[in-house]
JSON list of N, CA and C in Angstrom, two decimals:
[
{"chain": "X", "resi": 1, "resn": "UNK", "atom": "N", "xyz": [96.25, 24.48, 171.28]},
{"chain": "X", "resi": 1, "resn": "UNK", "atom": "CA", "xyz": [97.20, 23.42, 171.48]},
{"chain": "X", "resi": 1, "resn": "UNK", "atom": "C", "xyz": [98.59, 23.99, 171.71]},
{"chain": "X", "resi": 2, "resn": "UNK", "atom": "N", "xyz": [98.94, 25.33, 171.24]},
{"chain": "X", "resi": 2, "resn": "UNK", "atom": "CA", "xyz": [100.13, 25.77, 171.01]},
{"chain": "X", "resi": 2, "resn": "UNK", "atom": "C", "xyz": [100.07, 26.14, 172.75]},
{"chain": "X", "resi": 3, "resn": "UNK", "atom": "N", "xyz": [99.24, 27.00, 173.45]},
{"chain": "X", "resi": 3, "resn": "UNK", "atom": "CA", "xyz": [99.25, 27.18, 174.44]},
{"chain": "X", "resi": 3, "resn": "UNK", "atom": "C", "xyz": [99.59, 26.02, 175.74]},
{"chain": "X", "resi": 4, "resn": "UNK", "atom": "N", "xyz": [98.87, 24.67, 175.51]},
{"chain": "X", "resi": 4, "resn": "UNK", "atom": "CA", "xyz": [99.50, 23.63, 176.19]},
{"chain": "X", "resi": 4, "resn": "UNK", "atom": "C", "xyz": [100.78, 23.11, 176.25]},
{"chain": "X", "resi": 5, "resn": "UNK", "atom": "N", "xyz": [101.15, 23.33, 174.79]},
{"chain": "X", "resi": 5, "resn": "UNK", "atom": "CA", "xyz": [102.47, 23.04, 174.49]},
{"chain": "X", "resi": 5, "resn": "UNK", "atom": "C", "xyz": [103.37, 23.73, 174.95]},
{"chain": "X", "resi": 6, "resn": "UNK", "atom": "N", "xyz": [102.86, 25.39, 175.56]},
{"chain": "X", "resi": 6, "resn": "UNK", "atom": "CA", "xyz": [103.91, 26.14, 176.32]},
{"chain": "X", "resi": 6, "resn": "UNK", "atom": "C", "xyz": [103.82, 26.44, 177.78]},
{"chain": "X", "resi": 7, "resn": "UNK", "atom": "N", "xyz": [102.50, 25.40, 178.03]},
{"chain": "X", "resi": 7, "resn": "UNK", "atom": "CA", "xyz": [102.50, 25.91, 179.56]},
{"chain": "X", "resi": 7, "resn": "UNK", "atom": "C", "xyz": [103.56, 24.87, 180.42]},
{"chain": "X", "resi": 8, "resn": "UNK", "atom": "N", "xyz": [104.02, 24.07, 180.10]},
{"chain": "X", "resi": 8, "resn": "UNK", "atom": "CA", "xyz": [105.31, 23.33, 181.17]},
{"chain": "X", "resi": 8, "resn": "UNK", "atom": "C", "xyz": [106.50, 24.48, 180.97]},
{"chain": "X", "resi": 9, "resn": "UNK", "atom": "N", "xyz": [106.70, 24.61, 179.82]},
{"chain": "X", "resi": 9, "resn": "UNK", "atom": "CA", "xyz": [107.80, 26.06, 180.07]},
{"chain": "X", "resi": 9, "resn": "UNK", "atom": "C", "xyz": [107.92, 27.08, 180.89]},
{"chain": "X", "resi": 10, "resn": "UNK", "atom": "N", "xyz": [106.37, 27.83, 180.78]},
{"chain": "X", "resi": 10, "resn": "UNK", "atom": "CA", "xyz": [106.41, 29.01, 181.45]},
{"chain": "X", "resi": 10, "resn": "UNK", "atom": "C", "xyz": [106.16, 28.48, 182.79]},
{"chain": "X", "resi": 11, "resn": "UNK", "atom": "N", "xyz": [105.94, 27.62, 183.54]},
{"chain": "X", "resi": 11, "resn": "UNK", "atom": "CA", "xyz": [105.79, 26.75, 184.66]},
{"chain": "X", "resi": 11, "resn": "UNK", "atom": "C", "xyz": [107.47, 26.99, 185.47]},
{"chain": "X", "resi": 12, "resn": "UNK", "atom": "N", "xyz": [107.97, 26.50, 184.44]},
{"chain": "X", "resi": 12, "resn": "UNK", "atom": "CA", "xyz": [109.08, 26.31, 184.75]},
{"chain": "X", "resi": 12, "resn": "UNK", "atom": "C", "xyz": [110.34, 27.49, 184.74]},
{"chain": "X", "resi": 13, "resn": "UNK", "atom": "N", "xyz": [109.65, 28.55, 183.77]},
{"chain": "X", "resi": 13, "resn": "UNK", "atom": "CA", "xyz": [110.28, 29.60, 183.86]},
{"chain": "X", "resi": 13, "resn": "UNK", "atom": "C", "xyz": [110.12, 30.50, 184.84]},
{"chain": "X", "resi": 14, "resn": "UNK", "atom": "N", "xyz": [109.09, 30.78, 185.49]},
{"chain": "X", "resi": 14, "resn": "UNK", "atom": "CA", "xyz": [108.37, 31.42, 186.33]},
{"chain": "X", "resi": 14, "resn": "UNK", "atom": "C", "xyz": [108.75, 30.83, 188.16]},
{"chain": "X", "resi": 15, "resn": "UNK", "atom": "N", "xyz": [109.39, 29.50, 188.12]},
{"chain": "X", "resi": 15, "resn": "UNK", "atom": "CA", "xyz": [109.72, 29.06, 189.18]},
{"chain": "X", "resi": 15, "resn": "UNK", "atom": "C", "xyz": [109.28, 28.36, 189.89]},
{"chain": "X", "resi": 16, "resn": "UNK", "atom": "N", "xyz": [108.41, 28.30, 189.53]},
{"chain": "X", "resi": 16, "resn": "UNK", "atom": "CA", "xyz": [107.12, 27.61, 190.29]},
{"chain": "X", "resi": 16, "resn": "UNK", "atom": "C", "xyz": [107.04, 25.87, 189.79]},
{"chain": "X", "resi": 17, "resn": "UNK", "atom": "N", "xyz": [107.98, 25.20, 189.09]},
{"chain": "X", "resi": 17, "resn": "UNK", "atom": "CA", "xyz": [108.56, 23.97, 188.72]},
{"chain": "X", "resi": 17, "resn": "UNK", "atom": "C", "xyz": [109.11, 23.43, 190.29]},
{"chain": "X", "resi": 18, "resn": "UNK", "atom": "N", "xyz": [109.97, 24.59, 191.02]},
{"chain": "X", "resi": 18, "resn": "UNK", "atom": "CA", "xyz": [110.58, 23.92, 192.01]},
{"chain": "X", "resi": 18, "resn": "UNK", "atom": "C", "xyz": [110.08, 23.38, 192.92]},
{"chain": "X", "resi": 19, "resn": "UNK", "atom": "N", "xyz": [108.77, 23.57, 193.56]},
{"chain": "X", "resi": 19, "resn": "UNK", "atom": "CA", "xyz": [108.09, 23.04, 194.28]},
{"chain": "X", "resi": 19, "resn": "UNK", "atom": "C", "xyz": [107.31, 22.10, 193.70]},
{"chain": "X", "resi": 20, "resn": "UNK", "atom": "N", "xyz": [107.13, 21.73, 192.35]},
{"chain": "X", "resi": 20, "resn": "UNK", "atom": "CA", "xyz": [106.84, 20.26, 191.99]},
{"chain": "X", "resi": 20, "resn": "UNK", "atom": "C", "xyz": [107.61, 19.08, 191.41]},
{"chain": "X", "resi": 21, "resn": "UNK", "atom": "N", "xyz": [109.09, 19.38, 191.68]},
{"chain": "X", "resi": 21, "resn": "UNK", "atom": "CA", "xyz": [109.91, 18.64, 191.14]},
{"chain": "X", "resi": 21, "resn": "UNK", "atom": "C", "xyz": [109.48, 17.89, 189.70]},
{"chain": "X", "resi": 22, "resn": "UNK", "atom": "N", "xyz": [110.55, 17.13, 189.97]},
{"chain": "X", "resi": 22, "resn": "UNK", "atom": "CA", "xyz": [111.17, 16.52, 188.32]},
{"chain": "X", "resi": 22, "resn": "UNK", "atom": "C", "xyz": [110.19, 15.71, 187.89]},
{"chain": "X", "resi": 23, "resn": "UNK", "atom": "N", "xyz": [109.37, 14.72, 189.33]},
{"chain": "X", "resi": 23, "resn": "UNK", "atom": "CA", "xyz": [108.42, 13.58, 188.83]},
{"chain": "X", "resi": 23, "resn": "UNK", "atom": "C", "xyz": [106.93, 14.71, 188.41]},
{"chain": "X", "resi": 24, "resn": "UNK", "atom": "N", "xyz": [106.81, 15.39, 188.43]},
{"chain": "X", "resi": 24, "resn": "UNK", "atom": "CA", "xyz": [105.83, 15.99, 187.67]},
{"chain": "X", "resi": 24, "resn": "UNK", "atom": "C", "xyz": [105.60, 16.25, 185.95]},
{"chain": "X", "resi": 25, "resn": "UNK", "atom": "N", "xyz": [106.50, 16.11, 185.91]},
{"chain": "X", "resi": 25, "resn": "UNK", "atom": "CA", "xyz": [106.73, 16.08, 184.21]},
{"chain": "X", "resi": 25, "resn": "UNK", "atom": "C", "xyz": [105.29, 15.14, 183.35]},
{"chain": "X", "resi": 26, "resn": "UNK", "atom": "N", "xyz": [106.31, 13.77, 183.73]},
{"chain": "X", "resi": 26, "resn": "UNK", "atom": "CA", "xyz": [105.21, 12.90, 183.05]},
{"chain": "X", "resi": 26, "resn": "UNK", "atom": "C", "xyz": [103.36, 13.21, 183.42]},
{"chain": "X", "resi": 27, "resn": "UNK", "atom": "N", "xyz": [102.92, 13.50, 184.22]},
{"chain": "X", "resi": 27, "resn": "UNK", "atom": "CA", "xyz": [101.43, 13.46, 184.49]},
{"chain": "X", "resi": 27, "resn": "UNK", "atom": "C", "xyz": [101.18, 14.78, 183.71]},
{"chain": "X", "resi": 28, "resn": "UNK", "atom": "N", "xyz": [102.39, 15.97, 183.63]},
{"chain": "X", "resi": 28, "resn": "UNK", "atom": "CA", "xyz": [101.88, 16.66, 182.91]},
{"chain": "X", "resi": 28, "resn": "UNK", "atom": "C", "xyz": [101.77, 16.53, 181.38]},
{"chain": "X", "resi": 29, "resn": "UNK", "atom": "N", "xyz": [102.59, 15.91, 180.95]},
{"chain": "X", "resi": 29, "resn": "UNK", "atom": "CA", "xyz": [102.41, 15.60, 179.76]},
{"chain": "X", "resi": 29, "resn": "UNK", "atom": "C", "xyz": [101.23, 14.79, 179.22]},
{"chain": "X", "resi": 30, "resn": "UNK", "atom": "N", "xyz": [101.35, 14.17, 180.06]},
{"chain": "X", "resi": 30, "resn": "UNK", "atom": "CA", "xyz": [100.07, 13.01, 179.97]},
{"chain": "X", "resi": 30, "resn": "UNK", "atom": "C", "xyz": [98.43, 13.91, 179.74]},
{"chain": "X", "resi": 31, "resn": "UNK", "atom": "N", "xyz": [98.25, 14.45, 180.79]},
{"chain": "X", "resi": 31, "resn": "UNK", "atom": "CA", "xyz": [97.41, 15.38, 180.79]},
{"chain": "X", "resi": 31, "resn": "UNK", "atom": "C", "xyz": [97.40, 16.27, 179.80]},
{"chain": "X", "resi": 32, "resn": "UNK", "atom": "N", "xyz": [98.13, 16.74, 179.43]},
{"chain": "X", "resi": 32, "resn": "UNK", "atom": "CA", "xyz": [98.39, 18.01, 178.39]},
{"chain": "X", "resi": 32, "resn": "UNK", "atom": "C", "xyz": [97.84, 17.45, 176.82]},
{"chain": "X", "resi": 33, "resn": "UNK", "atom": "N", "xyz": [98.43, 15.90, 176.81]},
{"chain": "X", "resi": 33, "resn": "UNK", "atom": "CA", "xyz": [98.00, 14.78, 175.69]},
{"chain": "X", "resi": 33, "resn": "UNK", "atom": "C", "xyz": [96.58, 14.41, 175.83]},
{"chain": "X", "resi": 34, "resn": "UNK", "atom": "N", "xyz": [96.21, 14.42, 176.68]},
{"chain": "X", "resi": 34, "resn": "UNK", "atom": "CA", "xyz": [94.51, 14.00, 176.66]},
{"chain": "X", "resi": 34, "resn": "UNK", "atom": "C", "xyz": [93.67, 14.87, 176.39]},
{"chain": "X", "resi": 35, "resn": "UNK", "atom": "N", "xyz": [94.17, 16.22, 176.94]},
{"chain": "X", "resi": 35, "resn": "UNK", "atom": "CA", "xyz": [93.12, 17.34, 176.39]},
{"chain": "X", "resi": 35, "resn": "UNK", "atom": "C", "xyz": [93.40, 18.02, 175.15]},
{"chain": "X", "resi": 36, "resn": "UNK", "atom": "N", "xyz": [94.67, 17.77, 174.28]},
{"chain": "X", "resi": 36, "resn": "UNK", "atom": "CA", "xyz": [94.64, 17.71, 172.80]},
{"chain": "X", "resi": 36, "resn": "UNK", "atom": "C", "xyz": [94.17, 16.62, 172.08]},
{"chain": "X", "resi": 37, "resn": "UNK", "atom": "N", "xyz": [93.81, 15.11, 172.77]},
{"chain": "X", "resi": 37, "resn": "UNK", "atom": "CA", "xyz": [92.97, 14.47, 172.29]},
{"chain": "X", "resi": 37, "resn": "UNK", "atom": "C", "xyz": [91.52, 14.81, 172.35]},
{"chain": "X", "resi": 38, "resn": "UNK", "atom": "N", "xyz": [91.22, 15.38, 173.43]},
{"chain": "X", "resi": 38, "resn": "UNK", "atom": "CA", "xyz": [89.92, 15.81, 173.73]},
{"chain": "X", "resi": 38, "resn": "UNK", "atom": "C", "xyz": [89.54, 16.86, 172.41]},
{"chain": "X", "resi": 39, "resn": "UNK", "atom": "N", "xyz": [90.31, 17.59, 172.63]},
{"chain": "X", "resi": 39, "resn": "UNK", "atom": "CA", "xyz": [90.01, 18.78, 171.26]},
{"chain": "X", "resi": 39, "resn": "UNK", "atom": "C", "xyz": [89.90, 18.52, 170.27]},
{"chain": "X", "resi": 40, "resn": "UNK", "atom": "N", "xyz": [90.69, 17.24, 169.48]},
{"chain": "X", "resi": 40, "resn": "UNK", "atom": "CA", "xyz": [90.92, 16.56, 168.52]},
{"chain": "X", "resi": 40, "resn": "UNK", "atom": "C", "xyz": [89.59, 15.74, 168.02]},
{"chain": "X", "resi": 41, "resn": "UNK", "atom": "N", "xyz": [89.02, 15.49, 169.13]},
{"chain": "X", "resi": 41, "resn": "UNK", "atom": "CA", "xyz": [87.51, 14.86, 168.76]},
{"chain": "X", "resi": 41, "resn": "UNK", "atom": "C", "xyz": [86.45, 15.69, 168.98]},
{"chain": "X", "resi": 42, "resn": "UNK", "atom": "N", "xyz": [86.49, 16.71, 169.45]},
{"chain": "X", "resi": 42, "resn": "UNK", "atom": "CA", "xyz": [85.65, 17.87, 169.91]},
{"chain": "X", "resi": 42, "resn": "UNK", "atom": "C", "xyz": [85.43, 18.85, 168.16]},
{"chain": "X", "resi": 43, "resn": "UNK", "atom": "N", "xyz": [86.64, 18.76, 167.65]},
{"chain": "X", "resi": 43, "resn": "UNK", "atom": "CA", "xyz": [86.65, 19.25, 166.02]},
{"chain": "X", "resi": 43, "resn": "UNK", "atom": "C", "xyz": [86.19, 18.08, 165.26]},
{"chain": "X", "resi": 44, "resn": "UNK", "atom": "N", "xyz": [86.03, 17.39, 165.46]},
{"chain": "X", "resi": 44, "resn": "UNK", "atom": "CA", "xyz": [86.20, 16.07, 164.30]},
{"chain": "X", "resi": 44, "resn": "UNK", "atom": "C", "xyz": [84.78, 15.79, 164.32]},
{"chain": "X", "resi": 45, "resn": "UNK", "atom": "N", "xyz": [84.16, 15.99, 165.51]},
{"chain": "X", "resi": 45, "resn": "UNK", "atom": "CA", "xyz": [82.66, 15.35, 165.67]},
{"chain": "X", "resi": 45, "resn": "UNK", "atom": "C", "xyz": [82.14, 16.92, 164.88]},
{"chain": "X", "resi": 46, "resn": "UNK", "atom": "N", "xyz": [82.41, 18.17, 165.52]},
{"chain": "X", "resi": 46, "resn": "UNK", "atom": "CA", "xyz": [81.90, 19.21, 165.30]},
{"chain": "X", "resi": 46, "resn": "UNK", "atom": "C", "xyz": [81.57, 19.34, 163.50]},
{"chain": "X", "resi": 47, "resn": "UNK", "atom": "N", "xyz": [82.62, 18.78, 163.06]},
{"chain": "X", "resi": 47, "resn": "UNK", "atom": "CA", "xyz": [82.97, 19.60, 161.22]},
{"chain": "X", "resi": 47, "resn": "UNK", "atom": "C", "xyz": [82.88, 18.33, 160.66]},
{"chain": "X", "resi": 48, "resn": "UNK", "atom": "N", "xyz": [82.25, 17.29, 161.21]},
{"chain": "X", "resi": 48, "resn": "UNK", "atom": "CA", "xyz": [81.98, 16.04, 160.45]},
{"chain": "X", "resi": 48, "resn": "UNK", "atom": "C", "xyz": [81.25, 16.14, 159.53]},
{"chain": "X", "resi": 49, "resn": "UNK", "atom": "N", "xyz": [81.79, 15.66, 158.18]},
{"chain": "X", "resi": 49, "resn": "UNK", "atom": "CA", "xyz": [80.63, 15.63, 157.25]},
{"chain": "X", "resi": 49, "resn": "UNK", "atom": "C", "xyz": [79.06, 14.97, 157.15]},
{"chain": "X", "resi": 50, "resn": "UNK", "atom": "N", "xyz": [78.78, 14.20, 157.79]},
{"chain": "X", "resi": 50, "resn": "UNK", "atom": "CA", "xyz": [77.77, 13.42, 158.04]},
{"chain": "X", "resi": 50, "resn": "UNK", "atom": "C", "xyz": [76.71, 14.38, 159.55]},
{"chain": "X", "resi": 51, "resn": "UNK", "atom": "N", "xyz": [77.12, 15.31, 159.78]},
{"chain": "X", "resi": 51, "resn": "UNK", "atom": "CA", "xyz": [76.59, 16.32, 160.96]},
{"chain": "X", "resi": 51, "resn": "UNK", "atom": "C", "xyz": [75.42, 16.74, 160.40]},
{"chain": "X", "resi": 52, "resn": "UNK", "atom": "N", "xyz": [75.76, 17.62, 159.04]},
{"chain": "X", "resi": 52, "resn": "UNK", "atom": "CA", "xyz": [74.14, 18.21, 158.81]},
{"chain": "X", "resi": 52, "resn": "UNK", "atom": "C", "xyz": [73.29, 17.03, 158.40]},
{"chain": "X", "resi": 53, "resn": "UNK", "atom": "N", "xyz": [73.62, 15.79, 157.52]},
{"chain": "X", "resi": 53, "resn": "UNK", "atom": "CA", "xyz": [72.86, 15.20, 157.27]},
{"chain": "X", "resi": 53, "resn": "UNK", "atom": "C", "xyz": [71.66, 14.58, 158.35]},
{"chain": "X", "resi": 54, "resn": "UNK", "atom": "N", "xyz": [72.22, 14.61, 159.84]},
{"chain": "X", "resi": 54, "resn": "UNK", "atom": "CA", "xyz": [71.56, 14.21, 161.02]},
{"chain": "X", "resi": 54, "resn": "UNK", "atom": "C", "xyz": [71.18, 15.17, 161.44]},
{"chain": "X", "resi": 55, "resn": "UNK", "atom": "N", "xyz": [70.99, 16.46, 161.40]},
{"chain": "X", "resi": 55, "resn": "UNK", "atom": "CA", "xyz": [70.26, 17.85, 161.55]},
{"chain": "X", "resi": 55, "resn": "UNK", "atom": "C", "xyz": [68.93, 17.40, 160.92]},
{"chain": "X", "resi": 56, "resn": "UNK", "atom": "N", "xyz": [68.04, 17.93, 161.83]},
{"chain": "X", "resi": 56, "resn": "UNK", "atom": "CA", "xyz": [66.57, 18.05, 161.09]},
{"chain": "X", "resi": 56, "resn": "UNK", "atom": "C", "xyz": [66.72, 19.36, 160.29]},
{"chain": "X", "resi": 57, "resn": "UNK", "atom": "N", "xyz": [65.63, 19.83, 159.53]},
{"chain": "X", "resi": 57, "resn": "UNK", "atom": "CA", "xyz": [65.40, 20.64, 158.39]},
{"chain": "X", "resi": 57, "resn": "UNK", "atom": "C", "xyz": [65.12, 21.88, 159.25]},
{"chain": "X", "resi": 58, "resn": "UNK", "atom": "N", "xyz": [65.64, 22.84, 158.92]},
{"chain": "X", "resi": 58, "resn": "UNK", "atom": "CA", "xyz": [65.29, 23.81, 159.50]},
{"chain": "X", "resi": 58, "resn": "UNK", "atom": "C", "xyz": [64.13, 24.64, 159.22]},
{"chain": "X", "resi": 59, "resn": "UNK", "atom": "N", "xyz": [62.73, 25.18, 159.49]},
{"chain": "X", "resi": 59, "resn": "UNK", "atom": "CA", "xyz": [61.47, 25.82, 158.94]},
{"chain": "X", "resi": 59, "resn": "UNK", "atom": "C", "xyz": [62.15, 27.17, 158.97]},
{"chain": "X", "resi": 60, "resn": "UNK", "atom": "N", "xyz": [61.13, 27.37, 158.06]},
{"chain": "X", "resi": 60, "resn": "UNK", "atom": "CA", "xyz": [61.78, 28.52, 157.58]},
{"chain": "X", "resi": 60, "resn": "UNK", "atom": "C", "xyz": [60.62, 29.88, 158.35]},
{"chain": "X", "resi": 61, "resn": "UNK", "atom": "N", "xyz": [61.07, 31.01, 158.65]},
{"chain": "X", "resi": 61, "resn": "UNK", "atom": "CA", "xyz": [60.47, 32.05, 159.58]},
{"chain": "X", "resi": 61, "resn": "UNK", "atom": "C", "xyz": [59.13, 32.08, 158.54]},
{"chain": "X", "resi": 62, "resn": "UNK", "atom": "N", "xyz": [57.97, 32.42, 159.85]},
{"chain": "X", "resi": 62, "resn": "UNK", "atom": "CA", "xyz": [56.77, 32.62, 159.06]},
{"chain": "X", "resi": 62, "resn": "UNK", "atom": "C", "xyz": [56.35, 33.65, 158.56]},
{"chain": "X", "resi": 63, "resn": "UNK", "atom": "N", "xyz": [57.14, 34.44, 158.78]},
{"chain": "X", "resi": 63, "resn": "UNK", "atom": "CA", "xyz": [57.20, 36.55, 158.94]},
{"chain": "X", "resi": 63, "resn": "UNK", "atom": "C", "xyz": [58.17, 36.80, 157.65]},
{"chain": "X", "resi": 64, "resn": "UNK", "atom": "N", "xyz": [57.60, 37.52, 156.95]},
{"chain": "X", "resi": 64, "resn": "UNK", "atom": "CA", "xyz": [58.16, 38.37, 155.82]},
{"chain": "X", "resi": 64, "resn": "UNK", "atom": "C", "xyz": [59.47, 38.51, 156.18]},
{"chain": "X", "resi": 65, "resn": "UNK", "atom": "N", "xyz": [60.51, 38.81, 155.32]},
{"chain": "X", "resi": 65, "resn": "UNK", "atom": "CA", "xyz": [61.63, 39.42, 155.59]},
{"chain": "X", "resi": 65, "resn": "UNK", "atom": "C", "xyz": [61.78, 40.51, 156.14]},
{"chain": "X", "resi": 66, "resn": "UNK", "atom": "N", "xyz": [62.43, 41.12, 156.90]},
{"chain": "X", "resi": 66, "resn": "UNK", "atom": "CA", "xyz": [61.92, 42.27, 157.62]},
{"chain": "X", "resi": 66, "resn": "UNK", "atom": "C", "xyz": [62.91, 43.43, 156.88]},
{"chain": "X", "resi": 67, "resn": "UNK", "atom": "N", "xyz": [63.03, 44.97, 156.95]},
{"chain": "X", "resi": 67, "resn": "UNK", "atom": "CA", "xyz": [63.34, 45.37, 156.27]},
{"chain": "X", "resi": 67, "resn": "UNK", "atom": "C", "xyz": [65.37, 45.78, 156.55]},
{"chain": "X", "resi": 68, "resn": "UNK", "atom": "N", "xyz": [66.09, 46.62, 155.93]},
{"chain": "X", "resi": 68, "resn": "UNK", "atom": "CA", "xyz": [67.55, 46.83, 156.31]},
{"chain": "X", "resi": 68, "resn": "UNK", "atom": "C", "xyz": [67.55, 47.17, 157.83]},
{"chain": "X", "resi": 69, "resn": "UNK", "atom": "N", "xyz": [66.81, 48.27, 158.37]},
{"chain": "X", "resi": 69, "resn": "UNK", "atom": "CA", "xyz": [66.88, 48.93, 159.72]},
{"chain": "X", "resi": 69, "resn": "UNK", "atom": "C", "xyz": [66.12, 47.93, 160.63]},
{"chain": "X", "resi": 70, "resn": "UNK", "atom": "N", "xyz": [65.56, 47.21, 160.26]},
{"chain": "X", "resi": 70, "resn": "UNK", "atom": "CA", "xyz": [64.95, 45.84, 161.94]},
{"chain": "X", "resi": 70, "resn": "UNK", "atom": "C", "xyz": [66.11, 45.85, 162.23]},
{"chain": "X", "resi": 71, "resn": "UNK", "atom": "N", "xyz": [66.03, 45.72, 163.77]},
{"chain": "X", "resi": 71, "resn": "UNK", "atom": "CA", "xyz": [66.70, 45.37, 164.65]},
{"chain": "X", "resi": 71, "resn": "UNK", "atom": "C", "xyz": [66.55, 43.97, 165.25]}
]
């Protein structure tokens, strides 16, 4: 997020602002806001507490433990 938050800067530091003028701002922001919303639910669904409970059970390997050196 920190990175979105600095890419209109370096945009603009770099020069490359001048050929999209001033009305570019807002869509970038806009944009810049949707894909920190995007992320925002992308973590939230991910680390939800209710996640493993909707996981099936995992079986457990049918093979002995194998020893330090398996590869």
């Amino acid at each position: 997020m920190t990175g979105l938050a600095l890419l209109p800067a370096m945009i603009t530091a770099s020069g490359a602002g001048q050929y999209l003028g001033p009305s570019a701002t807002g869509p970038a922001i806009t944009i810049a806001a949707l894909a920190v919303a995007a992320i925002g639910v992308r973590h939230a669904l991910r680390h939800n507490r209710f996640a493993e409970r909707a996981m099936p059970e995992r079986v457990a390997s049918p093979r002995p433990a194998a020893g330090a050196l398996h590869v």
